[in-house]
mmCIF file of C-alpha atoms and ligand atoms in Angstrom:
data_model
loop_
_atom_site.group_PDB
_atom_site.id
_atom_site.type_symbol
_atom_site.label_atom_id
_atom_site.label_comp_id
_atom_site.label_asym_id
_atom_site.label_seq_id
_atom_site.Cartn_x
_atom_site.Cartn_y
_atom_site.Cartn_z
ATOM 1 C CA MET A 269 8.163 11.875 13.568
ATOM 2 C CA ALA A 270 6.960 9.955 16.577
ATOM 3 C CA MET A 271 3.429 10.861 15.525
ATOM 4 C CA ARG A 272 3.627 8.481 12.564
ATOM 5 C CA SER A 273 2.675 4.989 13.703
ATOM 6 C CA LYS A 274 3.825 2.302 11.326
ATOM 7 C CA LEU A 275 1.560 0.430 8.932
ATOM 8 C CA VAL A 276 2.159 -3.044 7.531
ATOM 9 C CA ALA A 277 -0.209 -3.916 4.687
ATOM 10 C CA GLY A 278 -0.381 -7.237 2.876
ATOM 11 C CA ASN A 279 -1.044 -7.291 -0.844
ATOM 12 C CA TRP A 280 -2.190 -10.796 -1.647
ATOM 13 C CA LYS A 281 -2.354 -10.056 -5.396
ATOM 14 C CA MET A 282 -4.193 -12.840 -7.274
ATOM 15 C CA HIS A 283 -3.645 -15.458 -4.587
ATOM 16 C CA GLY A 284 -5.939 -17.052 -2.073
ATOM 17 C CA GLU A 285 -8.366 -19.853 -1.495
ATOM 18 C CA LEU A 286 -11.155 -20.026 1.097
ATOM 19 C CA VAL A 287 -9.781 -22.689 3.425
ATOM 20 C CA GLN A 288 -6.199 -21.395 3.473
ATOM 21 C CA ASN A 289 -7.339 -17.786 3.821
ATOM 22 C CA GLN A 290 -9.254 -18.652 6.957
ATOM 23 C CA ASP A 291 -6.131 -19.984 8.629
ATOM 24 C CA LEU A 292 -3.933 -17.124 7.424
ATOM 25 C CA LEU A 293 -6.391 -14.400 8.519
ATOM 26 C CA LYS A 294 -6.954 -15.981 11.926
ATOM 27 C CA ARG A 295 -3.265 -16.393 12.605
ATOM 28 C CA ILE A 296 -2.537 -12.783 11.642
ATOM 29 C CA MET A 297 -5.357 -11.592 13.871
ATOM 30 C CA LEU A 298 -4.390 -13.708 16.885
ATOM 31 C CA GLU A 299 -0.613 -13.510 16.656
ATOM 32 C CA THR A 300 -0.255 -9.773 16.114
ATOM 33 C CA ALA A 301 -2.620 -8.827 18.909
ATOM 34 C CA GLU A 302 -0.001 -8.079 21.559
ATOM 35 C CA PRO A 303 0.226 -4.372 22.345
ATOM 36 C CA GLY A 304 2.418 -2.153 20.216
ATOM 37 C CA GLU A 305 2.171 0.808 17.925
ATOM 38 C CA VAL A 306 1.519 -0.638 14.488
ATOM 39 C CA ASP A 307 -1.439 -0.722 12.143
ATOM 40 C CA ILE A 308 -1.972 -3.917 10.180
ATOM 41 C CA ALA A 309 -4.027 -4.486 7.037
ATOM 42 C CA VAL A 310 -4.593 -7.122 4.381
ATOM 43 C CA CYS A 311 -5.600 -6.238 0.828
ATOM 44 C CA VAL A 312 -7.317 -9.315 -0.544
ATOM 45 C CA PRO A 313 -8.909 -10.254 -3.885
ATOM 46 C CA TYR A 314 -12.486 -8.948 -4.161
ATOM 47 C CA PRO A 315 -14.292 -12.293 -3.669
ATOM 48 C CA TYR A 316 -12.600 -12.749 -0.308
ATOM 49 C CA LEU A 317 -13.675 -9.396 1.150
ATOM 50 C CA PRO A 318 -16.704 -10.906 2.945
ATOM 51 C CA GLN A 319 -14.410 -13.557 4.412
ATOM 52 C CA ALA A 320 -11.899 -10.949 5.587
ATOM 53 C CA GLN A 321 -14.751 -8.932 7.033
ATOM 54 C CA SER A 322 -16.235 -11.874 8.881
ATOM 55 C CA VAL A 323 -12.893 -13.019 10.365
ATOM 56 C CA LEU A 324 -11.391 -9.602 11.123
ATOM 57 C CA ARG A 325 -14.371 -7.531 12.214
ATOM 58 C CA ASN A 326 -13.950 -6.252 15.778
ATOM 59 C CA SER A 327 -10.227 -7.000 15.589
ATOM 60 C CA HIS A 328 -7.244 -4.648 15.248
ATOM 61 C CA VAL A 329 -6.572 -5.831 11.663
ATOM 62 C CA PHE A 330 -7.964 -3.739 8.786
ATOM 63 C CA TRP A 331 -8.806 -5.088 5.348
ATOM 64 C CA GLY A 332 -9.038 -3.631 1.894
ATOM 65 C CA ALA A 333 -8.866 -4.189 -1.852
ATOM 66 C CA GLN A 334 -6.130 -3.953 -4.463
ATOM 67 C CA ASN A 335 -7.879 -1.843 -7.088
ATOM 68 C CA VAL A 336 -11.131 0.022 -7.637
ATOM 69 C CA SER A 337 -13.018 1.738 -10.435
ATOM 70 C CA GLN A 338 -12.713 5.490 -10.836
ATOM 71 C CA HIS A 339 -16.419 5.583 -11.771
ATOM 72 C CA GLU A 340 -19.166 5.833 -9.209
ATOM 73 C CA LYS A 341 -21.563 3.333 -10.829
ATOM 74 C CA GLY A 342 -23.055 2.419 -14.154
ATOM 75 C CA ALA A 343 -22.385 0.378 -17.274
ATOM 76 C CA TYR A 344 -18.821 -0.746 -16.502
ATOM 77 C CA THR A 345 -18.960 -4.502 -16.849
ATOM 78 C CA GLY A 346 -16.536 -6.282 -14.564
ATOM 79 C CA GLU A 347 -15.646 -3.234 -12.483
ATOM 80 C CA ILE A 348 -15.982 -2.755 -8.723
ATOM 81 C CA SER A 349 -16.975 0.575 -7.178
ATOM 82 C CA THR A 350 -15.692 2.390 -4.121
ATOM 83 C CA ALA A 351 -19.163 2.147 -2.540
ATOM 84 C CA MET A 352 -19.034 -1.642 -2.877
ATOM 85 C CA LEU A 353 -15.709 -1.737 -1.066
ATOM 86 C CA ALA A 354 -17.098 0.494 1.665
ATOM 87 C CA ASP A 355 -20.120 -1.826 1.864
ATOM 88 C CA PHE A 356 -17.788 -4.663 2.838
ATOM 89 C CA GLY A 357 -16.035 -2.635 5.501
ATOM 90 C CA CYS A 358 -12.829 -1.897 3.613
ATOM 91 C CA ARG A 359 -10.620 0.707 5.213
ATOM 92 C CA PHE A 360 -7.938 0.725 2.510
ATOM 93 C CA VAL A 361 -7.629 0.333 -1.246
ATOM 94 C CA ILE A 362 -4.389 0.111 -3.202
ATOM 95 C CA VAL A 363 -4.331 2.429 -6.217
ATOM 96 C CA GLY A 364 -1.727 2.631 -8.952
ATOM 97 C CA HIS A 365 0.142 -0.559 -8.150
ATOM 98 C CA SER A 366 2.869 -0.999 -10.760
ATOM 99 C CA GLU A 367 1.231 -4.202 -12.004
ATOM 100 C CA ARG A 368 -1.951 -2.219 -12.739
ATOM 101 C CA ARG A 369 0.086 0.467 -14.451
ATOM 102 C CA ALA A 370 2.176 -1.957 -16.528
ATOM 103 C CA LEU A 371 -0.330 -4.706 -17.338
ATOM 104 C CA TYR A 372 -3.659 -2.849 -17.379
ATOM 105 C CA GLY A 373 -2.671 0.467 -18.869
ATOM 106 C CA GLU A 374 -3.403 2.645 -15.840
ATOM 107 C CA ASP A 375 -1.758 6.009 -16.405
ATOM 108 C CA ASN A 376 -1.106 8.749 -13.871
ATOM 109 C CA ARG A 377 -4.426 10.431 -14.627
ATOM 110 C CA THR A 378 -6.458 7.241 -14.155
ATOM 111 C CA VAL A 379 -4.657 6.515 -10.904
ATOM 112 C CA ALA A 380 -5.375 10.040 -9.676
ATOM 113 C CA LEU A 381 -9.068 9.605 -10.509
ATOM 114 C CA LYS A 382 -9.154 6.320 -8.577
ATOM 115 C CA PHE A 383 -7.420 7.994 -5.656
ATOM 116 C CA LYS A 384 -10.003 10.743 -5.564
ATOM 117 C CA ALA A 385 -12.947 8.364 -5.951
ATOM 118 C CA ALA A 386 -11.654 6.222 -3.084
ATOM 119 C CA GLN A 387 -11.447 9.192 -0.735
ATOM 120 C CA ALA A 388 -14.903 10.388 -1.744
ATOM 121 C CA ALA A 389 -16.256 7.056 -0.475
ATOM 122 C CA GLY A 390 -14.337 7.333 2.812
ATOM 123 C CA LEU A 391 -11.668 4.791 1.866
ATOM 124 C CA MET A 392 -8.013 5.426 2.497
ATOM 125 C CA PRO A 393 -6.053 4.987 -0.744
ATOM 126 C CA ILE A 394 -2.613 3.403 -0.637
ATOM 127 C CA LEU A 395 -1.044 5.201 -3.585
ATOM 128 C CA CYS A 396 1.834 3.282 -5.173
ATOM 129 C CA VAL A 397 4.668 5.027 -6.955
ATOM 130 C CA GLY A 398 7.993 3.751 -8.219
ATOM 131 C CA GLU A 399 10.380 3.464 -11.112
ATOM 132 C CA THR A 400 11.308 0.571 -13.384
ATOM 133 C CA LEU A 401 14.862 -0.724 -13.706
ATOM 134 C CA ASP A 402 15.247 1.032 -17.082
ATOM 135 C CA GLN A 403 14.169 4.288 -15.524
ATOM 136 C CA ARG A 404 16.577 3.898 -12.609
ATOM 137 C CA GLU A 405 19.428 3.135 -14.977
ATOM 138 C CA ALA A 406 18.495 6.155 -17.089
ATOM 139 C CA ALA A 407 18.664 8.266 -13.907
ATOM 140 C CA VAL A 408 15.048 9.451 -14.220
ATOM 141 C CA THR A 409 13.806 7.855 -10.981
ATOM 142 C CA GLU A 410 13.010 11.153 -9.264
ATOM 143 C CA GLN A 411 11.320 12.559 -12.340
ATOM 144 C CA VAL A 412 9.116 9.484 -12.769
ATOM 145 C CA VAL A 413 8.071 9.418 -9.125
ATOM 146 C CA ALA A 414 7.505 13.181 -9.109
ATOM 147 C CA GLU A 415 5.158 12.878 -12.086
ATOM 148 C CA GLN A 416 3.244 10.047 -10.421
ATOM 149 C CA LEU A 417 2.831 12.163 -7.289
ATOM 150 C CA ASP A 418 2.083 15.415 -9.048
ATOM 151 C CA ALA A 419 -0.801 13.884 -11.009
ATOM 152 C CA VAL A 420 -2.547 13.152 -7.714
ATOM 153 C CA ILE A 421 -1.642 16.491 -6.133
ATOM 154 C CA GLU A 422 -2.953 18.352 -9.175
ATOM 155 C CA LEU A 423 -6.277 16.517 -9.212
ATOM 156 C CA ALA A 424 -6.948 16.061 -5.493
ATOM 157 C CA GLY A 425 -4.727 18.678 -3.835
ATOM 158 C CA ALA A 426 -1.806 18.099 -1.466
ATOM 159 C CA GLU A 427 -4.174 18.185 1.540
ATOM 160 C CA ALA A 428 -5.804 15.025 0.174
ATOM 161 C CA LEU A 429 -2.561 13.183 0.933
ATOM 162 C CA GLY A 430 -3.414 13.801 4.575
ATOM 163 C CA LYS A 431 -6.035 11.073 4.227
ATOM 164 C CA ALA A 432 -3.917 8.640 2.271
ATOM 165 C CA ILE A 433 -0.951 6.319 2.510
ATOM 166 C CA LEU A 434 1.916 6.362 0.055
ATOM 167 C CA ALA A 435 3.896 3.309 -0.996
ATOM 168 C CA TYR A 436 7.249 3.620 -2.709
ATOM 169 C CA GLU A 437 7.726 0.425 -4.673
ATOM 170 C CA PRO A 438 10.656 0.273 -7.066
ATOM 171 C CA VAL A 439 9.387 -2.027 -9.821
ATOM 172 C CA TRP A 440 12.728 -3.835 -10.046
ATOM 173 C CA ALA A 441 12.347 -4.912 -6.413
ATOM 174 C CA ILE A 442 8.804 -6.303 -6.676
ATOM 175 C CA GLY A 443 8.628 -10.076 -6.535
ATOM 176 C CA THR A 444 12.257 -10.314 -7.589
ATOM 177 C CA GLY A 445 13.926 -10.946 -4.247
ATOM 178 C CA LYS A 446 15.992 -7.814 -4.980
ATOM 179 C CA THR A 447 15.117 -5.449 -2.133
ATOM 180 C CA ALA A 448 16.184 -1.840 -2.346
ATOM 181 C CA THR A 449 18.847 -1.225 0.277
ATOM 182 C CA PRO A 450 17.580 0.719 3.278
ATOM 183 C CA GLN A 451 19.668 3.653 2.014
ATOM 184 C CA GLN A 452 18.204 3.501 -1.505
ATOM 185 C CA ALA A 453 14.695 3.341 -0.101
ATOM 186 C CA GLN A 454 15.319 6.115 2.437
ATOM 187 C CA GLU A 455 16.665 8.352 -0.306
ATOM 188 C CA MET A 456 13.426 8.078 -2.271
ATOM 189 C CA HIS A 457 11.191 8.307 0.792
ATOM 190 C CA GLY A 458 12.993 11.499 1.736
ATOM 191 C CA PHE A 459 12.592 12.798 -1.795
ATOM 192 C CA ILE A 460 8.853 12.083 -1.741
ATOM 193 C CA ARG A 461 8.354 13.724 1.643
ATOM 194 C CA ASP A 462 10.327 16.800 0.593
ATOM 195 C CA ARG A 463 8.353 17.140 -2.602
ATOM 196 C CA ILE A 464 5.040 17.051 -0.749
ATOM 197 C CA ALA A 465 6.401 19.493 1.847
ATOM 198 C CA VAL A 466 6.727 22.097 -0.872
ATOM 199 C CA SER A 467 2.913 22.077 -1.156
ATOM 200 C CA ASN A 468 2.014 21.245 2.437
ATOM 201 C CA PRO A 469 4.655 20.766 5.150
ATOM 202 C CA GLN A 470 2.259 19.447 7.761
ATOM 203 C CA VAL A 471 0.782 16.819 5.462
ATOM 204 C CA ALA A 472 4.316 15.812 4.458
ATOM 205 C CA ARG A 473 5.341 15.404 8.096
ATOM 206 C CA GLU A 474 2.355 13.261 9.007
ATOM 207 C CA LEU A 475 2.123 11.158 5.822
ATOM 208 C CA ARG A 476 2.995 7.507 6.162
ATOM 209 C CA ILE A 477 5.232 6.309 3.340
ATOM 210 C CA LEU A 478 5.514 2.520 3.063
ATOM 211 C CA TYR A 479 8.286 0.692 1.291
ATOM 212 C CA GLY A 480 7.350 -2.232 -0.954
ATOM 213 C CA GLY A 481 9.459 -4.674 -2.924
ATOM 214 C CA SER A 482 10.655 -8.033 -1.568
ATOM 215 C CA VAL A 483 10.179 -7.127 2.091
ATOM 216 C CA LYS A 484 10.657 -10.260 4.205
ATOM 217 C CA ALA A 485 11.009 -11.110 7.870
ATOM 218 C CA GLY A 486 14.778 -11.014 7.390
ATOM 219 C CA ASN A 487 15.059 -7.462 6.019
ATOM 220 C CA ALA A 488 12.026 -5.674 7.475
ATOM 221 C CA ALA A 489 13.683 -4.344 10.635
ATOM 222 C CA GLU A 490 16.520 -2.573 8.836
ATOM 223 C CA LEU A 491 14.115 -0.972 6.368
ATOM 224 C CA PHE A 492 11.697 0.118 9.106
ATOM 225 C CA ALA A 493 14.590 1.673 11.049
ATOM 226 C CA MET A 494 15.038 4.362 8.393
ATOM 227 C CA PRO A 495 13.629 7.744 9.398
ATOM 228 C CA ASP A 496 11.211 8.146 6.470
ATOM 229 C CA ILE A 497 10.080 4.518 6.115
ATOM 230 C CA ASP A 498 6.794 4.130 7.951
ATOM 231 C CA GLY A 499 6.068 0.488 7.274
ATOM 232 C CA GLY A 500 5.705 -1.839 4.326
ATOM 233 C CA LEU A 501 3.471 -3.019 1.526
ATOM 234 C CA ILE A 502 4.097 -6.746 1.472
ATOM 235 C CA GLY A 503 3.405 -9.015 -1.504
ATOM 236 C CA GLY A 504 4.809 -12.539 -1.492
ATOM 237 C CA ALA A 505 5.626 -12.586 2.214
ATOM 238 C CA SER A 506 2.068 -11.594 3.145
ATOM 239 C CA LEU A 507 0.854 -15.041 2.043
ATOM 240 C CA ILE A 508 3.027 -16.836 4.598
ATOM 241 C CA ALA A 509 1.673 -16.401 8.122
ATOM 242 C CA ASP A 510 5.030 -16.693 9.929
ATOM 243 C CA GLU A 511 6.682 -14.196 7.583
ATOM 244 C CA PHE A 512 3.900 -11.636 7.704
ATOM 245 C CA ILE A 513 3.561 -11.860 11.482
ATOM 246 C CA SER A 514 7.334 -11.372 11.903
ATOM 247 C CA ILE A 515 7.209 -8.327 9.635
ATOM 248 C CA CYS A 516 4.380 -6.865 11.740
ATOM 249 C CA ARG A 517 6.465 -7.464 14.857
ATOM 250 C CA ALA A 518 9.510 -5.825 13.291
ATOM 251 C CA ALA A 519 7.381 -2.723 12.750
ATOM 252 C CA LYS A 520 6.631 -2.558 16.474
ATOM 253 C CA ASN A 521 10.245 -2.172 17.518
HETATM 254 P P1 LIG B 719 6.618 -8.296 -3.142
HETATM 255 O O1 LIG B 719 5.437 -7.362 -3.715
HETATM 256 O O2 LIG B 719 6.655 -8.084 -1.652
HETATM 257 O O3 LIG B 719 6.200 -9.693 -3.520
HETATM 258 O O4 LIG B 719 7.874 -7.863 -3.799
HETATM 259 C C1 LIG B 719 5.195 -6.077 -3.190
HETATM 260 C C2 LIG B 719 4.054 -5.449 -3.938
HETATM 261 O O5 LIG B 719 3.920 -5.669 -5.150
HETATM 262 O O6 LIG B 719 3.247 -4.705 -3.342
#
């Protein structure tokens, strides 16, 4: 377990503006620099990738995108390829965020294709899984998450998860201020790790599983203290320098 260093990744979603970004990126870079075992990343909107690259290059902070095309190149107007992300120094790309699934029709198969394409370009996918409130109330949480995971395992193989990050994000906790309790989150993180262990125990042991959904400075430490929670995917709080920096610090303890 000690071999899994924590990761805190910001998901800016469709927020940002050049002048404010500059301040936010610089503060994250400067104020999380003290030694400690945590990886830090920001996933920014595409147009701000060059800005993230120029501020963060040669620092300890990684950057990445929030989505990517499953296609390599070609006539896909408005899409962004994995090679383009690699061109701008991205280390990470979020795939299968619940907002992409719910609002842009991304199904398990599409997400799996994006996952595979990202790895083929040397990017590390942050694969998001999680149930809606209806699904939780219908007691199908495990089934839903298992299907989301299995689609990727079937297409890419369980070993592929060895070069990926997982994020468990219950949809009812995203942007709602309703965080899963540490126990609720741990239960699902344990479930996910056990399910992967069936295919590949070593990959399961080493895989970092982030929790996402209303993580804030005030609740990060108790979530990160759970044995199978290896950091966080942070939406709203990643836009506020003080909050995000505190969350990164909580992951160091
Ligand atoms: P939130 O978003 O922290 O604003 O709840 C998390 C996410 O959607 O990744």
